[in-house]
mmCIF file of C-alpha atoms in Angstrom:
data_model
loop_
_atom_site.group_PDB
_atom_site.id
_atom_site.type_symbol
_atom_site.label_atom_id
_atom_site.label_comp_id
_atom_site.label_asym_id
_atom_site.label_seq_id
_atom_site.Cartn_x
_atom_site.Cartn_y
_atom_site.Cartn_z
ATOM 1 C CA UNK T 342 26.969 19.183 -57.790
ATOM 2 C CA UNK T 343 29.084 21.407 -55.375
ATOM 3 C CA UNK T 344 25.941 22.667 -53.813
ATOM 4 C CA UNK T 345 24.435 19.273 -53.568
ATOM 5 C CA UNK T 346 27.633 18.427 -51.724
ATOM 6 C CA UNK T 347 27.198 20.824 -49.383
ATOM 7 C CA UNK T 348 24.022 20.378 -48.460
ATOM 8 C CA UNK T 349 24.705 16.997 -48.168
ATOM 9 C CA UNK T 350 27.783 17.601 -46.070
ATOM 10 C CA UNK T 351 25.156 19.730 -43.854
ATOM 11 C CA UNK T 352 22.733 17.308 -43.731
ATOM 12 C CA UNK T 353 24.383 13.578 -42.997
ATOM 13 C CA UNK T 354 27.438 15.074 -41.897
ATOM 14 C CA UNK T 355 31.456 14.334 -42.823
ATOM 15 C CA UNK T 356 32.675 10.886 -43.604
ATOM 16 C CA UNK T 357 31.497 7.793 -45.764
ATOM 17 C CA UNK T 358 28.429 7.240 -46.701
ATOM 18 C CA UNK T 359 25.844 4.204 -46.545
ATOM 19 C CA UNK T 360 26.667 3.587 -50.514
ATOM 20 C CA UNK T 361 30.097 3.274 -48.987
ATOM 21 C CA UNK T 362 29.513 1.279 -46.341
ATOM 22 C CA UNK T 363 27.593 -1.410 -48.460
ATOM 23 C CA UNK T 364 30.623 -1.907 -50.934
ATOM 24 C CA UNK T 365 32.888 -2.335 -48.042
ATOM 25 C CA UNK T 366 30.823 -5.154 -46.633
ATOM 26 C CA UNK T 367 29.514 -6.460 -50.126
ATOM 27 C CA UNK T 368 25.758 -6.014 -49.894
ATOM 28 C CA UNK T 369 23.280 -3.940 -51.799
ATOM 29 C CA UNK T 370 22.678 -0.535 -49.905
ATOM 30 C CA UNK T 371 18.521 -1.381 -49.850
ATOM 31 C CA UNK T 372 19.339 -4.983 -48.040
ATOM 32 C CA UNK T 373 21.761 -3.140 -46.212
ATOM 33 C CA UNK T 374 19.353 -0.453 -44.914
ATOM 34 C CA UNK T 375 16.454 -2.773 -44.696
ATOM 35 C CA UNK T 376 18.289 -5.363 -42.334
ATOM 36 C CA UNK T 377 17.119 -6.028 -39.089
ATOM 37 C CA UNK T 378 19.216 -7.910 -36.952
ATOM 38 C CA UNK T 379 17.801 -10.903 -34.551
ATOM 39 C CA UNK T 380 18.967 -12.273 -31.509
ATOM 40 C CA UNK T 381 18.389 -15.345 -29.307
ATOM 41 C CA UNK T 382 17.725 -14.674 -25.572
ATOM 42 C CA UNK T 383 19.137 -17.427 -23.260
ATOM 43 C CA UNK T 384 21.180 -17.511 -19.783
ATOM 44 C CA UNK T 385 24.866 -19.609 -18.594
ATOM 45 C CA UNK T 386 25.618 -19.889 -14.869
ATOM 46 C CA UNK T 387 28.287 -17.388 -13.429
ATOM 47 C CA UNK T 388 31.409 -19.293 -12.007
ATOM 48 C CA UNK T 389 31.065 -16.535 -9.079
ATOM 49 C CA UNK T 390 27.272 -17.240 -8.940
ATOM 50 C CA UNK T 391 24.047 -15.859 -10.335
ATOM 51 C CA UNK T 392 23.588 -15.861 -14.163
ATOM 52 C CA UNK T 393 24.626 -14.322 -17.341
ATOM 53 C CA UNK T 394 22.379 -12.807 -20.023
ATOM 54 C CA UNK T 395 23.390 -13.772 -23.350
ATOM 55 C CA UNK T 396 21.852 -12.357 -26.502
ATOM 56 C CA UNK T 397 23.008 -14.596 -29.554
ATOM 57 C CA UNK T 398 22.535 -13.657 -32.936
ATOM 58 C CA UNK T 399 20.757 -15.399 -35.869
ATOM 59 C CA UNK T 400 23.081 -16.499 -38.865
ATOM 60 C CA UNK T 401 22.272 -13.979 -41.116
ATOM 61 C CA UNK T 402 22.584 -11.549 -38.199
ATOM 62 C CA UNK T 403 26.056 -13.166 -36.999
ATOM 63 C CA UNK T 404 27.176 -13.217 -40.476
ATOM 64 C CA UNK T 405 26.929 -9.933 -41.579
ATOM 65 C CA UNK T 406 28.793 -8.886 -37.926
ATOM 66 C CA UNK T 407 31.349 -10.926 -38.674
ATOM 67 C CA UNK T 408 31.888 -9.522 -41.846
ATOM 68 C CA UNK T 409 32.039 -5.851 -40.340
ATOM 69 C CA UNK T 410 34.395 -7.461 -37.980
ATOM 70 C CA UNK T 411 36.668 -8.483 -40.417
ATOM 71 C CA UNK T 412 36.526 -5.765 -43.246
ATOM 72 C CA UNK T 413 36.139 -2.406 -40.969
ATOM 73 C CA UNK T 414 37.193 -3.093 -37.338
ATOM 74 C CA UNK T 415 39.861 -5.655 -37.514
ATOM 75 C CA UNK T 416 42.690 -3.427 -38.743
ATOM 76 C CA UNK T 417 42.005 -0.911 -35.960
ATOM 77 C CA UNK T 418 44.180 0.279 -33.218
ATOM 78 C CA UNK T 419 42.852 -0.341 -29.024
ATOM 79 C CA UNK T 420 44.738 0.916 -26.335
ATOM 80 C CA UNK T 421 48.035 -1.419 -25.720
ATOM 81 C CA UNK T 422 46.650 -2.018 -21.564
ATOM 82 C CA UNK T 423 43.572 -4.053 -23.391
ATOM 83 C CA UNK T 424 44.187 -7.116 -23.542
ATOM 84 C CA UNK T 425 41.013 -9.394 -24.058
ATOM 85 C CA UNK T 426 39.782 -10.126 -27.975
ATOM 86 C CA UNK T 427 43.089 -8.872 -29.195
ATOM 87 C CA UNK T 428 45.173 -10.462 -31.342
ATOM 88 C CA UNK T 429 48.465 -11.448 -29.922
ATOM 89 C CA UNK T 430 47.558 -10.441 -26.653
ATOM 90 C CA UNK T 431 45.442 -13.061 -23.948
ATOM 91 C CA UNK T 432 45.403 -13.856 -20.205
ATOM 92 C CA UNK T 433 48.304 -14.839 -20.294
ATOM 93 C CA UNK T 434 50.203 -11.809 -21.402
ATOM 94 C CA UNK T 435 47.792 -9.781 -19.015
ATOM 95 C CA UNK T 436 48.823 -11.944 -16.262
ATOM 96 C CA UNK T 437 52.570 -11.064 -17.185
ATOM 97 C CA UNK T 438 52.635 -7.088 -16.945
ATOM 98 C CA UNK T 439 51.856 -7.778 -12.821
ATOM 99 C CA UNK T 440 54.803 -10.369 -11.969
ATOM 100 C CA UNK T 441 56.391 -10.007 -8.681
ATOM 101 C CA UNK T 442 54.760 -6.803 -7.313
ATOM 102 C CA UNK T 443 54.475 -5.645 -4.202
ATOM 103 C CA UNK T 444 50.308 -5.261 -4.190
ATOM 104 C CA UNK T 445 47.987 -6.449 -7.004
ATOM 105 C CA UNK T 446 44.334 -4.737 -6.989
ATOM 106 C CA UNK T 447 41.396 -6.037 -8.906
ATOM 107 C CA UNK T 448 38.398 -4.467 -9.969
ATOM 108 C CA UNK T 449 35.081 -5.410 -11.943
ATOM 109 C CA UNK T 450 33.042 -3.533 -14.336
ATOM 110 C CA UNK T 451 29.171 -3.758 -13.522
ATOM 111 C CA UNK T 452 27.471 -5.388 -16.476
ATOM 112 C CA UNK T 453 30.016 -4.775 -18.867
ATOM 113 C CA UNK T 454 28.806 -5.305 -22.474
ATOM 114 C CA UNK T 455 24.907 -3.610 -22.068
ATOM 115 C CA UNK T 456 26.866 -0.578 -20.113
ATOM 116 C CA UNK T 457 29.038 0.304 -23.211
ATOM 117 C CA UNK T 458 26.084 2.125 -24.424
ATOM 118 C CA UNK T 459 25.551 2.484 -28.582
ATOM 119 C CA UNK T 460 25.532 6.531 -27.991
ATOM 120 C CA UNK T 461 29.108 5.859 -27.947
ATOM 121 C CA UNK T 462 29.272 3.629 -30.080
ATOM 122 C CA UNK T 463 27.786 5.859 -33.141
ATOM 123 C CA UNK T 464 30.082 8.479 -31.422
ATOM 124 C CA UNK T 465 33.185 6.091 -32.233
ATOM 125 C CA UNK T 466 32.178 5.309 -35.693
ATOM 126 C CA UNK T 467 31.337 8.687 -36.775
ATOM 127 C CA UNK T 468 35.159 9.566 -35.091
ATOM 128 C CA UNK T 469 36.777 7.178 -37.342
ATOM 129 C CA UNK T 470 34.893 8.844 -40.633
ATOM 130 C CA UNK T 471 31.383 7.758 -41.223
ATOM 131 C CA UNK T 472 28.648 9.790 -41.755
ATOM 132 C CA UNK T 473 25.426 10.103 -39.900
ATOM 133 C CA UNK T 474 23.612 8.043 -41.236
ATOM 134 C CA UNK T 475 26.169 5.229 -42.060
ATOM 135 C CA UNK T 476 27.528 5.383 -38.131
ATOM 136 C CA UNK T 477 23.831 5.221 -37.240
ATOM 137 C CA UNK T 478 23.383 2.135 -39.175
ATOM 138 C CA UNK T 479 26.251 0.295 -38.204
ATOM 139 C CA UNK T 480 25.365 0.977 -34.288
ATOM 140 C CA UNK T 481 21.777 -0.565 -35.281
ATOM 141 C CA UNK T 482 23.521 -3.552 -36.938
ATOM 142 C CA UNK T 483 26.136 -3.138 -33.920
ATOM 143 C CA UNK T 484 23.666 -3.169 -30.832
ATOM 144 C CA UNK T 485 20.625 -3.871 -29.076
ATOM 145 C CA UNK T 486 18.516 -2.540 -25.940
ATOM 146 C CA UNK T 487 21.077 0.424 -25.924
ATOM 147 C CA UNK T 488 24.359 -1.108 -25.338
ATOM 148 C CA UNK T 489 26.448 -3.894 -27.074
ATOM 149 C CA UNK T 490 25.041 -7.457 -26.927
ATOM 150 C CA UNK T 491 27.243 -10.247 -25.004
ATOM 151 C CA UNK T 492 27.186 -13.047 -27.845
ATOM 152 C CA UNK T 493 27.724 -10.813 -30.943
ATOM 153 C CA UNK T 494 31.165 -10.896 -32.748
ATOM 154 C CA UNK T 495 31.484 -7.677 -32.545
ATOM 155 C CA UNK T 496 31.107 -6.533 -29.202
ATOM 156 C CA UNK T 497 34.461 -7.784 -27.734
ATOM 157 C CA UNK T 498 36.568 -5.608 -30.544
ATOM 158 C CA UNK T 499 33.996 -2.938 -29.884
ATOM 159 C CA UNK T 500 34.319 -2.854 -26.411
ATOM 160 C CA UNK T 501 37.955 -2.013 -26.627
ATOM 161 C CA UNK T 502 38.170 0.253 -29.405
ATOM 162 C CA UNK T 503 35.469 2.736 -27.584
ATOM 163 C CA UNK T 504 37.103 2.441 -24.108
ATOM 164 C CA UNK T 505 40.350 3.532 -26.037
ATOM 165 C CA UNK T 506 40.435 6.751 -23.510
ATOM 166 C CA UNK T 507 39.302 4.796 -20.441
ATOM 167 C CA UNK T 508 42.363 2.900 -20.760
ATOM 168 C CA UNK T 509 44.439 5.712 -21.590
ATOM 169 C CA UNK T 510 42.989 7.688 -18.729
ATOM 170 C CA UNK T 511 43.854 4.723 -16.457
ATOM 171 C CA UNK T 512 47.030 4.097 -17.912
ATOM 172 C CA UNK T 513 47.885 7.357 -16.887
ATOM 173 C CA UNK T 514 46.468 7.083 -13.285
ATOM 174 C CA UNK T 515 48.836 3.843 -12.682
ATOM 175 C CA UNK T 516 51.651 6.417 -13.936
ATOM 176 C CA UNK T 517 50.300 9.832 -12.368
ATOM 177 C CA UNK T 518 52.345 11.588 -9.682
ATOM 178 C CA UNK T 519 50.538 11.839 -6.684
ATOM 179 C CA UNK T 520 50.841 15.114 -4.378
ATOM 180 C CA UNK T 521 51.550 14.212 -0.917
ATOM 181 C CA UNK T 522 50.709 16.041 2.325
ATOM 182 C CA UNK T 523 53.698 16.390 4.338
ATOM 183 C CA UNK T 524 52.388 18.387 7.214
ATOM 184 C CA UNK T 525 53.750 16.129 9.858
ATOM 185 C CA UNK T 526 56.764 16.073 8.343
ATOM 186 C CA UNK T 527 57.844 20.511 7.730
ATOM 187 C CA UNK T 528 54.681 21.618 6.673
ATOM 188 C CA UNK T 529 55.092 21.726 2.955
ATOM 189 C CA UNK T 530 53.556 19.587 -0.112
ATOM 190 C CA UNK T 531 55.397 17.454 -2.792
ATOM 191 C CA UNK T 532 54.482 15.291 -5.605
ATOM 192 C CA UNK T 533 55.598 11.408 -5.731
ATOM 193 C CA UNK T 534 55.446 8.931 -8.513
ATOM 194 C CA UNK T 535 52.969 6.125 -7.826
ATOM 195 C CA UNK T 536 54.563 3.504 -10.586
ATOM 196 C CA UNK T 537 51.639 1.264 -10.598
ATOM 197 C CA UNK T 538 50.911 -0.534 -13.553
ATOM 198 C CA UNK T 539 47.382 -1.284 -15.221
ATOM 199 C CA UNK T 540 45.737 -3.791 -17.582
ATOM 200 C CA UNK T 541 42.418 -4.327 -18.388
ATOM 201 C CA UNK T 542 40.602 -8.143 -19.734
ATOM 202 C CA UNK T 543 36.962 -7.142 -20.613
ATOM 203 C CA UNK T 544 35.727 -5.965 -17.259
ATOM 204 C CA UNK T 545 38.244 -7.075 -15.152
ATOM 205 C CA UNK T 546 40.601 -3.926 -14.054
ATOM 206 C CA UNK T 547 43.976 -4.864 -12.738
ATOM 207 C CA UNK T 548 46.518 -2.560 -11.059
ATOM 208 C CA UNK T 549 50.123 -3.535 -9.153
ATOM 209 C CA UNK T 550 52.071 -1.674 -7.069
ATOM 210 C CA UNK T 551 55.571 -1.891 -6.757
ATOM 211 C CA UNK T 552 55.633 -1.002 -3.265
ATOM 212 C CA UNK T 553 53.015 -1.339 -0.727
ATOM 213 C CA UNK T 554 51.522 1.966 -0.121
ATOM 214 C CA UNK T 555 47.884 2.085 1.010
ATOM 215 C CA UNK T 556 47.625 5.922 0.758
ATOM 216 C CA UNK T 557 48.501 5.294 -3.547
ATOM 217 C CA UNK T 558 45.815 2.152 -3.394
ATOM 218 C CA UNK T 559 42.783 4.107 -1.537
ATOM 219 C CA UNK T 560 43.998 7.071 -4.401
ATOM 220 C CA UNK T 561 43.950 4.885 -7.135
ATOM 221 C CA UNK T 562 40.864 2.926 -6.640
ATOM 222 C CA UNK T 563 38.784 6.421 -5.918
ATOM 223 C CA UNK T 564 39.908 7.822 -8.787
ATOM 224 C CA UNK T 565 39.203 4.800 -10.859
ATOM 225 C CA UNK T 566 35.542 4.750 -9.697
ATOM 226 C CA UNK T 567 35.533 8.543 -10.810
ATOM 227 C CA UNK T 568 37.140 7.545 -14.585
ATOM 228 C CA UNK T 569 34.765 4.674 -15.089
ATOM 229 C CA UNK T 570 31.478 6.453 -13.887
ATOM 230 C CA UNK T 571 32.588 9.592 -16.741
ATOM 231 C CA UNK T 572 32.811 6.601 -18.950
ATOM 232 C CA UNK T 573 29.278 5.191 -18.145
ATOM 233 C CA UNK T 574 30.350 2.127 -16.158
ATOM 234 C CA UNK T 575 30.139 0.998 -12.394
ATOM 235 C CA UNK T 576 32.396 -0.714 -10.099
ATOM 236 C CA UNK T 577 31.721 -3.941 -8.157
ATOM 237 C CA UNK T 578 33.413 -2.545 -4.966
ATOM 238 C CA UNK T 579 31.991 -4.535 -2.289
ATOM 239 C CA UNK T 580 32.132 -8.050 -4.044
ATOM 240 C CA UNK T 581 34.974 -8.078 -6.692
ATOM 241 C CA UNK T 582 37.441 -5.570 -5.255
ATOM 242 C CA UNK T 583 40.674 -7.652 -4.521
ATOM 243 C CA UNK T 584 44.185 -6.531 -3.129
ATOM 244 C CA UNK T 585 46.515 -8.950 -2.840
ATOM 245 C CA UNK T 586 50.075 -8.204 -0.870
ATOM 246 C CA UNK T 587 53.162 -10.452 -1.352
ATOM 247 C CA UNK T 588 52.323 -12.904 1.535
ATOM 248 C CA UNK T 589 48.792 -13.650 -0.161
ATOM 249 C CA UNK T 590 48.452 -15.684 -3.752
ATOM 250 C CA UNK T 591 48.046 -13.195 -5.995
ATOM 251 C CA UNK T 592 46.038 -13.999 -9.374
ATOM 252 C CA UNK T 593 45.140 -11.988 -12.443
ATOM 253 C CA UNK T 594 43.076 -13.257 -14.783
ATOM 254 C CA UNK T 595 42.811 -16.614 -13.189
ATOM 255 C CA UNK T 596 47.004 -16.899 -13.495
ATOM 256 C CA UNK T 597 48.850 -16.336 -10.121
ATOM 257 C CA UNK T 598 51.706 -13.939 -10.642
ATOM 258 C CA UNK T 599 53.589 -13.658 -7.641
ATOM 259 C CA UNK T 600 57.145 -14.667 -8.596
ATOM 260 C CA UNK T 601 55.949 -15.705 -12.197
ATOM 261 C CA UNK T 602 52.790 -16.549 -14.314
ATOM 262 C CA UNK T 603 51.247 -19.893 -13.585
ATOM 263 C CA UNK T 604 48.653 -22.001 -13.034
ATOM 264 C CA UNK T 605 46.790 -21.832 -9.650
ATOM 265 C CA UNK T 606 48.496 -25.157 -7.671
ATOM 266 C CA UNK T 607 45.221 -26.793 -7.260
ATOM 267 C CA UNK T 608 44.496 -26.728 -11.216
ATOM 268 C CA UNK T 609 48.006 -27.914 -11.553
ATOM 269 C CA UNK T 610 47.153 -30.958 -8.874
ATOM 270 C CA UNK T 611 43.795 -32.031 -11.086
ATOM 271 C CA UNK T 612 45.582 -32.025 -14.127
ATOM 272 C CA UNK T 613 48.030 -33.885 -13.178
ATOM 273 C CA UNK T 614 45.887 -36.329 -11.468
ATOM 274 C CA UNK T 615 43.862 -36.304 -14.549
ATOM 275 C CA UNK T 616 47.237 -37.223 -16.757
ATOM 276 C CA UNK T 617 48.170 -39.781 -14.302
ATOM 277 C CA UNK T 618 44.822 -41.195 -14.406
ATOM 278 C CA UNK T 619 45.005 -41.573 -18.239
ATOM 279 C CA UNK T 620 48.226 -42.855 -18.339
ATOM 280 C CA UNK T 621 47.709 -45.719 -15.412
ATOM 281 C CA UNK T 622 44.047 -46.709 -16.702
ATOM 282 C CA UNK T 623 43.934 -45.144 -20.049
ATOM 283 C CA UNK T 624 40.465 -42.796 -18.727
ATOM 284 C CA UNK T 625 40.357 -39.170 -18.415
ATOM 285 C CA UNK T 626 37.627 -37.253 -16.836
ATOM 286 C CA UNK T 627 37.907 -34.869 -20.267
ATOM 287 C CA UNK T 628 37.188 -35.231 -23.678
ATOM 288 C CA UNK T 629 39.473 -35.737 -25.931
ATOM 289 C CA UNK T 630 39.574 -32.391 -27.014
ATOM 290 C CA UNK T 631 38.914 -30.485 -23.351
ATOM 291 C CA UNK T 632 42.427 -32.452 -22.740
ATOM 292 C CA UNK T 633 44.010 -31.127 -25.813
ATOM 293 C CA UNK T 634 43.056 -27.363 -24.921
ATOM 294 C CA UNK T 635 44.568 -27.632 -21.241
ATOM 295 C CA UNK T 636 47.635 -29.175 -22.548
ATOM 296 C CA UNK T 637 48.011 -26.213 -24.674
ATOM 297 C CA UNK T 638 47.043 -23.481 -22.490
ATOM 298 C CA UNK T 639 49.969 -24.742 -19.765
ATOM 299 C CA UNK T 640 52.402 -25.211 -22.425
ATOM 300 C CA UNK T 641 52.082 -21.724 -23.572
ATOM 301 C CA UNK T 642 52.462 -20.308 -20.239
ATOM 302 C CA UNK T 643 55.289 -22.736 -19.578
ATOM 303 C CA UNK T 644 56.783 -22.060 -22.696
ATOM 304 C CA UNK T 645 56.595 -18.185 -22.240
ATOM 305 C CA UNK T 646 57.998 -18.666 -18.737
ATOM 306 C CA UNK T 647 61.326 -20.166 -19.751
ATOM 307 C CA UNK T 648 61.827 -17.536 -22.628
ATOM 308 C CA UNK T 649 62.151 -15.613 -19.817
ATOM 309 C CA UNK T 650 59.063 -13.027 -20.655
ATOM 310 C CA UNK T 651 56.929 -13.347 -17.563
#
């Protein structure tokens, strides 16, 4: 049995096996090995233009996601800057972290879902203590055409647990102290803090500055491109690169943040027009349920507001 053990060990490699995987997710290990996910091919409009690629899973395919959703990645930890598909965490508290600064840069992430490629995702699950095979498996159940599928359940928690160390390795960028040429001023080099602080929703990078130093932004965003390329993504610098000073409207996540989170004016305009038009001639240009949501969504940022957290 030891030797058996061994060669297993040798053979599949440390961690849980496939038996072990199956009683975690409640399904016989030959159905388990034997399943082959499905997807549904289909395309939305972009709100910036052009089209999205959207691969949507069968039921039997979304179920059994959903299930390794809930049983083995729920419980673990992403990075504390990510702040998309995480529970107590939303747009709104990724607006809040850039209130009042001085510059706010955004940045995109090039085909964001098919770039986080399932090499590293069977390198994350073997990390957190599968075996070959089983890690293997659950990338196969996991992903498609290389990379994680927008539409599954479980690309979103995927997406940040593997990026774990890009958003570390940003998190520390935002933080790093910078060395600083001083020539013109005695010929002699020192080291400043840059203070910036950075979030990430799904692909959308966001850094703020608390003072407006271009030398620290050109730094920041070249370095960034660096990080994300050893991570296997790609910037969109020439459309989606944004920096935003104090005299512009700064907005993160759709949210403007320059003295405190809220809506953009004009979406506060049309909702109130649409309330007043309700109210005078009992019509709404919403369902019933599209109202409901907005109501909601401005309460809770109006509500976190005057606790006095943004």
């Amino acid at each position: 049995m030891r030797l058996w053990g061994l060669i297993s060990r040798i053979v599949y490699g440390k961690g849980h096996a496939v038996e072990e995987l199956a009683r975690r997710l409640d399904v016989p290990v030959e159905e388990l090995r034997s399943f082959q996910p499905n997807y549904r091919e289909f395309e939305i409009p972009k709100r910036s233009g052009g089209t999205r690629r959207i691969l949507a899973p069968d039921d039997a395919t979304k179920a059994l996601q959903r299930r390794i959703l809930r049983r083995l990645l729920g419980r673990l930890r992403s990075h504390l800057a990510a702040h998309g598909f995480e529970k107590g965490r939303s747009i709104v508290t990724n607006a809040e972290a850039h209130v009042g600064q001085a510059v706010v840069v955004r940045m995109d992430l090039k085909d964001f879902f098919p770039a986080t490629r399932a090499k590293r995702v069977r390198k994350y699950f073997r990390r957190i203590g599968w075996n070959r095979p089983a890690a293997r498996l659950l990338t196969n159940l996991c992903t498609i055409e290389g990379g994680l599928p927008q539409g599954a359940p479980t690309s979103p928690r995927l997406s940040n647990l593997v990026n774990y160390r890009l958003d570390a390795r940003l998190t520390g960028l935002a933080a790093r102290r910078r060395v600083v040429d001083n020539f013109r001023g005695g010929g002699h080099l020192s080291t400043r803090e840059i203070g910036a602080t950075y979030t990430r929703y799904a692909d959308d990078l966001t850094f703020s500055f608390p003072t407006d130093n271009p030398a620290d932004i050109r730094y920041v965003i070249r370095v960034t491109r660096f990080i994300v390329g050893r991570e296997g993504y790609e910037l969109h610098l020439r459309k989606k690169l944004q920096i935003r000073r104090r005299h512009d409207r700064q907005q993160v996540t759709g949210l403007v943040v320059n003295a405190r989170v809220n809506l953009p004016r004009a979406t506060r305009r049309w909702l109130r027009a649409v309330e007043h038009r309700l109210a005078s001639h009992g019509r709404s240009t919403l369902t019933p349920e599209q109202l409901a949501g907005w109501r909601a969504y401005h309460k809770m940022i109006v509500d976190r507001t005057n606790r006095g957290v943004a």
